[in-house]
CSV table of C-alpha atoms in Angstrom, one decimal:
chain,number,residue,atom,x,y,z
G,1,MET,CA,77.2,126.3,94.8
G,2,PRO,CA,78.0,123.4,92.5
G,3,LEU,CA,81.4,124.8,91.6
G,4,LEU,CA,82.5,125.2,95.2
G,5,GLU,CA,81.1,121.8,96.0
G,6,ASN,CA,83.1,120.4,93.3
G,7,LEU,CA,86.2,122.1,94.6
G,8,TRP,CA,85.7,121.5,98.3
G,9,GLY,CA,83.3,118.6,98.3
G,10,LYS,CA,83.9,115.4,100.2
G,11,LYS,CA,84.6,113.3,97.2
G,12,PRO,CA,88.2,113.8,96.1
G,13,SER,CA,88.3,115.2,92.6
G,14,ARG,CA,91.7,113.6,92.0
G,15,LYS,CA,91.2,110.3,90.2
G,16,SER,CA,94.8,109.1,90.5
G,17,ASP,CA,96.4,107.5,93.5
G,18,LYS,CA,95.5,108.6,97.0
G,19,LYS,CA,98.5,110.5,98.1
G,20,LYS,CA,99.8,112.0,101.3
G,21,LYS,CA,100.5,115.7,101.0
G,22,GLY,CA,104.1,116.9,100.5
G,23,SER,CA,106.8,115.8,98.2
G,24,SER,CA,108.7,112.6,98.7
G,25,ASN,CA,112.4,112.5,99.5
G,26,TYR,CA,113.3,109.4,97.4
G,27,ALA,CA,117.0,110.2,96.9
G,28,TYR,CA,117.7,110.8,100.6
G,29,ALA,CA,115.6,108.0,102.0
G,30,VAL,CA,116.6,105.4,99.5
G,31,THR,CA,120.4,106.1,99.8
G,32,ARG,CA,120.2,106.2,103.6
G,33,VAL,CA,118.3,102.9,103.7
G,34,ARG,CA,120.8,101.3,101.3
G,35,ALA,CA,123.6,102.4,103.7
G,36,MET,CA,121.5,100.8,106.5
G,37,LYS,CA,121.2,97.6,104.5
G,38,SER,CA,124.9,97.4,104.1
G,39,LYS,CA,125.1,97.1,107.9
G,40,LEU,CA,123.0,94.0,108.1
G,41,LEU,CA,124.8,90.9,109.3
G,42,PRO,CA,126.7,89.3,106.4
G,43,LYS,CA,125.9,85.7,105.6
G,44,GLU,CA,129.4,84.6,106.7
G,45,SER,CA,128.6,85.5,110.2
G,46,TYR,CA,125.8,82.9,110.6
G,47,PRO,CA,128.1,79.8,110.6
G,48,ARG,CA,130.2,81.6,113.3
G,49,LEU,CA,127.1,82.4,115.3
G,50,LEU,CA,126.0,78.7,115.2
G,51,ASN,CA,129.3,77.7,116.8
G,52,MET,CA,128.8,80.1,119.7
G,53,GLY,CA,127.0,79.8,123.0
G,54,ILE,CA,124.2,82.2,124.1
G,55,ASP,CA,126.5,84.6,126.0
G,56,GLU,CA,129.0,84.7,123.1
G,57,ILE,CA,126.1,85.5,120.7
G,58,THR,CA,124.9,88.2,123.0
G,59,ARG,CA,128.4,89.7,123.0
G,60,PHE,CA,128.6,89.4,119.3
G,61,ILE,CA,125.4,91.3,118.6
G,62,GLN,CA,126.5,93.8,121.3
G,63,GLU,CA,129.4,94.7,119.1
G,64,SER,CA,127.1,95.1,116.0
G,65,GLU,CA,124.1,97.3,115.3
G,66,TYR,CA,122.3,96.1,118.4
G,67,LYS,CA,124.8,97.6,120.8
G,68,ASN,CA,122.6,100.3,122.1
G,69,ASP,CA,119.6,98.0,122.6
G,70,VAL,CA,121.6,95.3,124.4
G,71,ASP,CA,123.3,98.0,126.6
G,72,GLU,CA,120.0,99.6,127.4
G,73,LEU,CA,118.3,96.3,128.4
G,74,ALA,CA,121.2,94.5,130.0
G,75,MET,CA,120.2,95.8,133.5
G,76,LYS,CA,116.7,94.3,133.2
G,77,TYR,CA,117.2,91.0,131.3
G,78,SER,CA,119.7,88.4,130.7
G,79,GLY,CA,120.5,85.4,128.4
G,80,GLY,CA,117.9,84.7,125.7
G,81,ASP,CA,115.4,87.2,127.1
G,82,LEU,CA,117.9,90.0,126.7
G,83,ALA,CA,118.5,89.1,123.1
G,84,GLU,CA,114.8,88.8,122.4
G,85,HIS,CA,114.0,92.2,123.9
G,86,ALA,CA,117.1,93.7,122.2
G,87,LEU,CA,116.0,92.4,118.8
G,88,ASN,CA,112.4,93.6,119.2
G,89,ARG,CA,113.5,97.0,120.4
G,90,ASN,CA,116.0,97.3,117.6
G,91,LEU,CA,113.4,96.3,115.0
G,92,ALA,CA,110.9,98.8,116.4
G,93,LEU,CA,113.4,101.6,116.5
G,94,THR,CA,114.7,100.8,113.0
G,95,TYR,CA,111.2,100.8,111.5
G,96,ASP,CA,110.3,104.0,113.4
G,97,LYS,CA,113.4,105.6,111.9
G,98,LEU,CA,112.2,104.6,108.4
G,99,VAL,CA,108.9,106.3,109.1
G,100,ARG,CA,110.7,109.4,110.4
G,101,ILE,CA,113.1,109.7,107.4
G,102,THR,CA,110.5,109.4,104.7
G,103,THR,CA,108.1,112.0,103.6
G,104,GLY,CA,105.0,112.3,101.4
G,105,GLU,CA,104.1,109.3,99.2
G,106,LEU,CA,107.0,107.3,100.4
G,107,ASN,CA,106.0,107.7,104.0
G,108,TYR,CA,102.4,106.9,103.2
G,109,LEU,CA,103.4,103.5,101.7
G,110,VAL,CA,105.9,102.7,104.4
G,111,VAL,CA,103.4,103.4,107.2
G,112,ALA,CA,100.8,101.3,105.4
G,113,TYR,CA,103.2,98.4,105.1
G,114,LEU,CA,104.3,98.6,108.7
G,115,LYS,CA,100.8,98.2,110.0
G,116,ARG,CA,101.6,94.5,109.9
G,117,TYR,CA,103.2,95.0,113.3
G,118,ASP,CA,100.0,96.3,114.8
G,119,ILE,CA,98.4,93.0,113.7
G,120,TRP,CA,101.4,91.1,115.1
G,121,ASN,CA,101.0,92.9,118.4
G,122,ILE,CA,97.2,92.3,118.6
G,123,LYS,CA,97.7,88.6,117.9
G,124,THR,CA,100.4,88.4,120.6
G,125,LEU,CA,98.2,90.2,123.1
G,126,LEU,CA,95.2,87.9,122.4
G,127,ARG,CA,97.3,84.7,122.5
G,128,GLY,CA,99.1,85.8,125.6
G,129,LYS,CA,95.9,86.6,127.5
G,130,LEU,CA,94.1,83.5,126.2
G,131,TYR,CA,96.9,81.2,127.5
G,132,ASN,CA,97.5,83.3,130.7
G,133,ALA,CA,101.1,84.3,129.8
G,134,SER,CA,102.8,86.6,132.2
G,135,VAL,CA,102.9,90.3,131.3
G,136,GLU,CA,106.7,89.9,130.9
G,137,ASP,CA,106.3,87.1,128.4
G,138,ILE,CA,103.9,89.2,126.4
G,139,LEU,CA,106.1,92.3,126.5
G,140,GLU,CA,108.9,90.2,125.2
G,141,SER,CA,107.1,89.5,122.0
G,142,LEU,CA,105.7,92.9,121.3
G,143,ILE,CA,107.3,94.9,118.4
G,144,ALA,CA,106.1,98.5,118.5
G,145,ALA,CA,106.9,99.2,114.9
G,146,GLY,CA,103.3,100.0,113.7
G,147,GLU,CA,101.0,102.7,114.7
G,148,PHE,CA,100.5,101.6,118.3
G,149,THR,CA,103.2,102.8,120.7
G,150,TYR,CA,105.0,100.5,123.1
G,151,THR,CA,103.4,102.3,126.1
G,152,SER,CA,99.9,101.7,124.9
G,153,MET,CA,100.8,98.1,124.1
G,154,SER,CA,102.3,97.6,127.6
G,155,GLU,CA,99.1,99.0,129.1
G,156,LEU,CA,97.0,96.5,127.1
G,157,ALA,CA,99.4,93.7,128.1
G,158,ALA,CA,98.8,94.6,131.8
G,159,LYS,CA,95.1,94.0,131.5
G,160,ALA,CA,93.7,90.9,133.1
G,161,THR,CA,91.6,89.3,130.4
G,162,TYR,CA,91.4,89.3,126.6
G,163,GLN,CA,88.0,91.0,126.8
G,164,GLU,CA,89.7,94.0,128.5
G,165,VAL,CA,92.4,94.0,125.8
G,166,ILE,CA,89.7,94.1,123.1
G,167,GLU,CA,87.9,96.9,124.9
G,168,GLY,CA,91.2,98.8,125.0
G,169,LEU,CA,91.3,98.6,121.2
G,170,LYS,CA,87.8,100.0,120.9
G,171,TYR,CA,88.8,103.0,118.8
G,172,THR,CA,90.8,101.1,116.3
G,173,GLU,CA,89.8,99.7,112.9
G,174,TYR,CA,90.2,96.2,114.2
G,175,TYR,CA,87.5,96.5,116.9
G,176,PRO,CA,84.6,95.2,114.8
G,177,LEU,CA,86.5,92.1,114.0
G,178,LEU,CA,87.9,91.6,117.5
G,179,GLN,CA,84.4,91.7,118.9
G,180,LYS,CA,83.8,88.3,117.2
G,181,PHE,CA,86.5,86.8,119.4
G,182,ASP,CA,84.9,84.5,122.0
G,183,GLY,CA,87.9,82.8,123.4
G,184,THR,CA,87.6,79.7,121.1
G,185,ASN,CA,88.1,81.1,117.6
G,186,LEU,CA,91.6,82.5,117.9
G,187,ALA,CA,92.8,80.9,114.6
G,188,TYR,CA,89.8,82.4,112.8
G,189,ILE,CA,90.4,85.8,114.2
G,190,GLU,CA,94.1,85.6,113.4
G,191,ASN,CA,93.4,84.7,109.8
G,192,GLU,CA,90.8,87.4,109.4
G,193,LEU,CA,93.3,90.0,110.9
G,194,ASP,CA,95.9,88.9,108.3
G,195,LYS,CA,93.3,89.2,105.5
G,196,MET,CA,92.2,92.6,106.9
G,197,TYR,CA,95.8,93.8,106.8
G,198,TYR,CA,96.3,92.8,103.2
G,199,ALA,CA,92.9,94.2,102.2
G,200,GLY,CA,93.8,97.4,103.9
G,201,LEU,CA,97.2,97.5,102.3
G,202,PHE,CA,95.8,97.0,98.8
G,203,GLU,CA,93.2,99.7,99.6
G,204,ALA,CA,95.9,102.1,100.7
G,205,ILE,CA,97.7,101.5,97.4
G,206,GLY,CA,94.5,102.0,95.4
G,207,LYS,CA,94.6,101.2,91.7
G,208,PRO,CA,98.4,101.6,91.1
G,209,ARG,CA,99.2,104.1,88.4
G,210,SER,CA,102.6,105.3,89.4
G,211,LYS,CA,105.6,103.1,88.8
G,212,ASP,CA,106.3,103.3,92.5
G,213,ARG,CA,103.0,101.9,93.5
G,214,LYS,CA,103.0,99.3,90.8
G,215,LEU,CA,106.3,97.9,92.1
G,216,PHE,CA,105.1,98.1,95.7
G,217,THR,CA,102.0,96.1,94.7
G,218,LYS,CA,104.1,93.6,92.9
G,219,VAL,CA,106.3,92.9,96.0
G,220,VAL,CA,103.2,92.7,98.3
G,221,LYS,CA,101.5,90.3,95.8
G,222,LEU,CA,104.6,88.2,95.7
G,223,GLU,CA,104.5,88.0,99.5
G,224,VAL,CA,100.9,87.0,99.4
G,225,ASP,CA,101.7,84.2,96.9
G,226,VAL,CA,104.5,82.9,99.0
G,227,LYS,CA,102.3,82.9,102.1
G,228,ASN,CA,99.5,81.1,100.3
G,229,LEU,CA,101.9,78.6,98.8
G,230,ILE,CA,103.4,77.8,102.2
G,231,ASN,CA,99.9,77.4,103.6
G,232,LEU,CA,98.8,75.2,100.7
G,233,PHE,CA,101.8,72.9,101.1
G,234,ARG,CA,101.1,72.6,104.9
G,235,LEU,CA,97.4,71.9,104.3
G,236,LYS,CA,98.1,69.4,101.5
G,237,LYS,CA,100.7,67.7,103.7
G,238,ALA,CA,98.2,67.5,106.5
G,239,GLY,CA,95.8,65.8,104.2
G,240,VAL,CA,93.2,68.7,104.1
G,241,VAL,CA,91.4,68.4,100.7
G,242,GLN,CA,88.1,70.1,101.3
G,243,LEU,CA,87.9,73.3,99.3
G,244,ASP,CA,85.7,75.0,101.8
G,245,GLU,CA,88.3,74.2,104.5
G,246,ILE,CA,91.2,75.5,102.5
G,247,MET,CA,89.8,78.7,100.9
G,248,PRO,CA,89.1,80.6,104.1
G,249,LEU,CA,92.8,80.3,104.9
G,250,MET,CA,93.9,81.8,101.6
G,251,ILE,CA,94.8,85.5,101.3
G,252,GLU,CA,93.3,87.3,98.3
G,253,GLY,CA,95.4,89.3,95.9
G,254,GLY,CA,98.3,87.1,95.0
G,255,LEU,CA,100.5,87.7,92.0
G,256,GLU,CA,100.3,84.5,90.0
G,257,LEU,CA,98.8,81.7,91.9
G,258,LYS,CA,95.2,80.7,91.3
G,259,THR,CA,94.5,79.5,94.9
G,260,GLU,CA,91.1,78.1,94.2
G,261,LYS,CA,92.4,75.9,91.4
G,262,LEU,CA,95.4,74.8,93.3
G,263,ALA,CA,93.4,74.1,96.5
G,264,SER,CA,91.1,71.7,94.6
G,265,LEU,CA,94.0,69.5,93.2
G,266,GLN,CA,95.5,66.4,94.7
G,267,TYR,CA,99.1,66.7,95.9
G,268,ASP,CA,100.8,65.4,92.7
G,269,GLU,CA,98.7,67.4,90.4
G,270,PHE,CA,99.2,70.4,92.7
G,271,VAL,CA,103.0,70.1,92.3
G,272,ASN,CA,102.7,69.6,88.5
G,273,GLU,CA,100.6,72.8,88.3
G,274,LEU,CA,103.3,74.7,90.2
G,275,GLN,CA,105.8,73.8,87.6
G,276,ARG,CA,104.3,76.5,85.4
G,277,THR,CA,104.8,79.2,87.9
G,278,GLN,CA,107.9,81.3,88.7
G,279,TYR,CA,108.2,79.6,92.1
G,280,TRP,CA,109.1,76.3,90.6
G,281,ASP,CA,112.8,77.0,90.2
G,282,ALA,CA,113.0,77.8,93.9
G,283,ILE,CA,111.2,74.7,95.2
G,284,SER,CA,111.9,72.0,92.7
G,285,GLY,CA,113.7,69.1,94.4
G,286,VAL,CA,112.0,69.6,97.8
G,287,THR,CA,108.4,69.0,96.9
G,288,GLY,CA,108.3,65.2,97.1
G,289,SER,CA,105.3,63.9,99.0
G,290,ASP,CA,107.7,61.8,101.2
G,291,MET,CA,109.6,64.7,102.7
G,292,ALA,CA,109.7,64.7,106.4
G,293,SER,CA,109.4,68.4,107.0
G,294,LEU,CA,108.4,71.5,105.1
G,295,ASN,CA,111.3,73.6,106.7
G,296,THR,CA,113.5,73.5,103.6
G,297,LEU,CA,110.6,74.3,101.3
G,298,GLU,CA,109.5,77.2,103.4
G,299,SER,CA,112.9,78.7,103.8
G,300,ARG,CA,113.5,78.4,100.0
G,301,LEU,CA,110.3,80.2,99.3
G,302,THR,CA,111.2,82.9,101.8
G,303,ARG,CA,114.6,83.2,100.2
G,304,TYR,CA,113.0,83.5,96.8
G,305,TYR,CA,110.8,86.3,98.0
G,306,LEU,CA,113.8,88.1,99.6
G,307,GLU,CA,115.9,87.7,96.4
G,308,SER,CA,113.0,88.9,94.2
G,309,SER,CA,112.6,92.0,96.2
G,310,THR,CA,116.3,92.7,96.0
G,311,ILE,CA,116.2,92.3,92.2
G,312,LEU,CA,113.3,94.6,91.9
G,313,SER,CA,115.0,97.1,94.2
G,314,HIS,CA,118.0,97.1,91.7
G,315,VAL,CA,115.7,97.4,88.7
G,316,SER,CA,114.1,100.5,90.1
G,317,PRO,CA,116.6,102.2,92.5
G,318,ILE,CA,114.7,105.4,93.2
G,319,THR,CA,111.4,103.9,94.3
G,320,VAL,CA,109.9,102.6,97.5
G,321,VAL,CA,111.1,99.0,96.7
G,322,PRO,CA,114.6,99.4,98.2
G,323,ILE,CA,113.0,100.5,101.5
G,324,LEU,CA,110.6,97.6,101.4
G,325,ASP,CA,113.5,95.3,100.6
G,326,TYR,CA,115.3,96.6,103.6
G,327,ILE,CA,112.3,96.1,105.9
G,328,ILE,CA,112.0,92.4,104.9
G,329,HIS,CA,115.7,91.8,105.1
G,330,LYS,CA,115.9,93.4,108.5
G,331,ASN,CA,113.0,91.3,109.7
G,332,ASN,CA,114.7,88.2,108.3
G,333,GLU,CA,117.8,89.0,110.2
G,334,ALA,CA,115.9,89.4,113.4
G,335,THR,CA,114.1,86.2,112.8
G,336,ASN,CA,117.3,84.4,112.1
G,337,LEU,CA,119.0,85.6,115.3
G,338,ARG,CA,115.9,84.8,117.3
G,339,ILE,CA,115.9,81.2,115.8
G,340,ILE,CA,119.6,80.8,116.8
G,341,PHE,CA,119.0,82.1,120.3
G,342,ARG,CA,115.9,80.1,121.0
G,343,GLY,CA,117.4,77.0,119.3
G,344,LYS,CA,120.5,77.2,121.4
G,345,GLU,CA,118.5,77.8,124.5
G,346,THR,CA,116.4,74.7,124.0
G,347,GLY,CA,119.4,72.7,123.0
G,348,LEU,CA,118.6,72.0,119.4
G,349,SER,CA,121.3,70.6,117.2
G,350,ASP,CA,123.2,73.1,115.0
G,351,GLU,CA,122.1,71.3,111.9
G,352,LEU,CA,118.4,71.7,112.9
G,353,ILE,CA,118.8,75.3,113.6
G,354,LYS,CA,120.6,75.9,110.3
G,355,ASP,CA,117.7,74.3,108.4
G,356,GLN,CA,115.4,76.9,109.9
G,357,LEU,CA,117.5,79.9,108.9
G,358,VAL,CA,117.1,81.9,105.7
G,359,ILE,CA,120.6,83.1,105.0
G,360,ILE,CA,120.9,85.4,102.1
A,1,MET,CA,118.6,152.9,65.0
A,2,THR,CA,119.7,149.3,64.5
A,3,ASP,CA,119.5,147.3,61.3
A,4,GLY,CA,116.5,145.0,61.4
A,5,ALA,CA,118.5,142.2,59.6
A,6,THR,CA,121.1,141.9,62.3
A,7,ALA,CA,119.2,142.7,65.4
A,8,GLY,CA,116.0,141.5,67.1
A,9,LEU,CA,112.9,143.4,67.5
A,10,PHE,CA,114.0,145.2,70.7
A,11,LEU,CA,117.7,144.5,71.1
A,12,ASP,CA,120.7,145.3,69.0
A,13,ALA,CA,123.4,142.7,68.3
A,14,ALA,CA,125.3,143.4,71.6
A,15,GLY,CA,122.1,143.0,73.5
A,16,MET,CA,121.3,139.7,71.8
A,17,LYS,CA,124.8,138.4,72.6
A,18,ALA,CA,124.3,139.4,76.3
A,19,LEU,CA,120.9,137.7,76.3
A,20,GLY,CA,122.4,134.5,74.8
A,21,ALA,CA,125.2,134.5,77.3
A,22,SER,CA,122.8,135.0,80.2
A,23,ILE,CA,120.5,132.2,79.0
A,24,ALA,CA,123.5,129.9,78.7
A,25,ILE,CA,124.5,130.6,82.3
A,26,ALA,CA,121.0,130.7,83.8
A,27,VAL,CA,119.8,127.4,82.2
A,28,THR,CA,122.9,125.5,83.0
A,29,GLY,CA,122.9,126.9,86.5
A,30,LEU,CA,119.4,125.6,87.0
A,31,ALA,CA,120.2,122.3,85.5
A,32,SER,CA,123.2,121.9,87.9
A,33,ALA,CA,121.1,122.9,90.8
A,34,ILE,CA,118.4,120.3,90.0
A,35,ALA,CA,121.0,117.6,89.6
A,36,GLU,CA,122.9,118.5,92.7
A,37,LYS,CA,119.8,118.7,94.8
A,38,ASP,CA,119.1,115.0,94.4
A,39,ILE,CA,122.7,113.9,94.6
A,40,GLY,CA,123.4,116.1,97.6
A,41,THR,CA,120.4,114.8,99.6
A,42,ALA,CA,121.3,111.3,98.7
A,43,ALA,CA,124.9,111.9,99.8
A,44,ILE,CA,123.7,113.3,103.1
A,45,GLY,CA,121.4,110.3,103.6
A,46,ALA,CA,124.4,108.0,103.1
A,47,MET,CA,126.6,110.1,105.3
A,48,ALA,CA,124.0,110.0,108.1
A,49,GLU,CA,124.6,106.3,108.3
A,50,ASN,CA,128.3,106.1,107.4
A,51,GLU,CA,130.4,109.2,107.9
A,52,GLY,CA,133.2,107.7,105.9
A,53,LEU,CA,131.2,108.4,102.8
A,54,PHE,CA,131.8,112.1,103.1
A,55,GLY,CA,134.6,112.3,100.5
A,56,LYS,CA,132.7,110.2,97.9
A,57,GLY,CA,129.5,112.1,98.6
A,58,LEU,CA,131.2,115.4,98.1
A,59,ILE,CA,132.8,114.4,94.8
A,60,LEU,CA,129.6,113.0,93.5
A,61,THR,CA,127.6,116.1,94.6
A,62,VAL,CA,129.9,118.5,92.7
A,63,ILE,CA,130.1,116.5,89.4
A,64,PRO,CA,127.0,118.2,87.9
A,65,GLU,CA,128.9,121.5,88.5
A,66,THR,CA,130.6,120.7,85.2
A,67,ILE,CA,127.3,121.6,83.5
A,68,VAL,CA,127.4,125.2,84.7
A,69,ILE,CA,131.1,125.4,83.9
A,70,PHE,CA,130.2,124.5,80.3
A,71,GLY,CA,127.5,127.1,80.4
A,72,LEU,CA,130.1,129.6,81.6
A,73,VAL,CA,132.5,128.7,78.9
A,74,VAL,CA,129.8,129.1,76.2
A,75,ALA,CA,128.7,132.4,77.7
A,76,LEU,CA,132.3,133.7,77.6
A,77,LEU,CA,132.7,132.5,74.0
A,78,ILE,CA,129.5,134.2,73.0
A,79,ASN,CA,130.6,137.4,74.7
A,80,SER,CA,134.0,137.4,73.1
A,81,ALA,CA,132.7,136.6,69.6
């Protein structure tokens, strides 16, 4: 019957956003996440951390939010490895907590966003297997914050070759792409995985109608722009000018940047063109063609992205944005701590380590 | 029989007063409940992370209670008029 088909047919009759069933608990989740954000390391603690040795830093984070993780793993690891494992474990548990405390629409968006860690893990596994890293080394870099569990990831890490890893991912959405991996095109596969993630995320958001999804889209688009801009700067600095070499590396769906136009310009014109964008205030002064490294520029852009998401989270307090804001700030904290650990371990100067940090 | 000018179709003046008072209580009660629901869950969310926020959370949660108190006052005024 046509009426019943309309009611129960495969095509959803609802034209608005795809939505997970159940109501969202915005008030609860957002307030809890704000309380969690207040526990992130304050910016004053970074100069202190830079003055410490590895053991002192481990002790410092043992007294902070990472206590349980360090205690749990202290039997198995030590030094920098302990910190690395503790950071990854904490990140995974924190993101898992976010998935658990959100419901409905909110949960749907958070889960879609956190799929980036599945991509991260797949990349880690492929890189690890390709370069014959030990299982321990691979496990150290896995962050089980996405849909794949740590157990399933460890099983994949224990496989002997990358072909077996790919076979192990047979029932995932990434398999068709991973089949194209032949051991020589890792960079291509990694780029495509990233693009696939963003395409999947935009598809999950659908055509944003609610305020929530509009803001969510804005933050994601901003992130895409920042990533594209960093890549464009790297490519321009490396002297890559061919449009057909640059464009495959760009992610589609940015907020403001017209990547095709920017990619075709020479360095000076490219910088001039950027003056008309919202990113100029953040990067003006560090875009000279004679700069030795892009570190400052990259950290300024990342800082701009972090600050923008915080501003948006204040503009619309009861939406998904404060949660997104927390996710990226937490990730930034873990990245900062990792940089300090690894920097200290390899004996880099404090000044060099400080340049890499994004302190906010 | 009641006078049509001072009473509704089905109720006399006392009935209408009682109905008005009950609406004042019922609507403000619902309004408080809706407001407290969100504030209460938010307070619990904050408390789950930081127990020290119990006092603040409790105070914020009961602030919408004033709405129903106003309703109660209005209901009493209607009743005593």
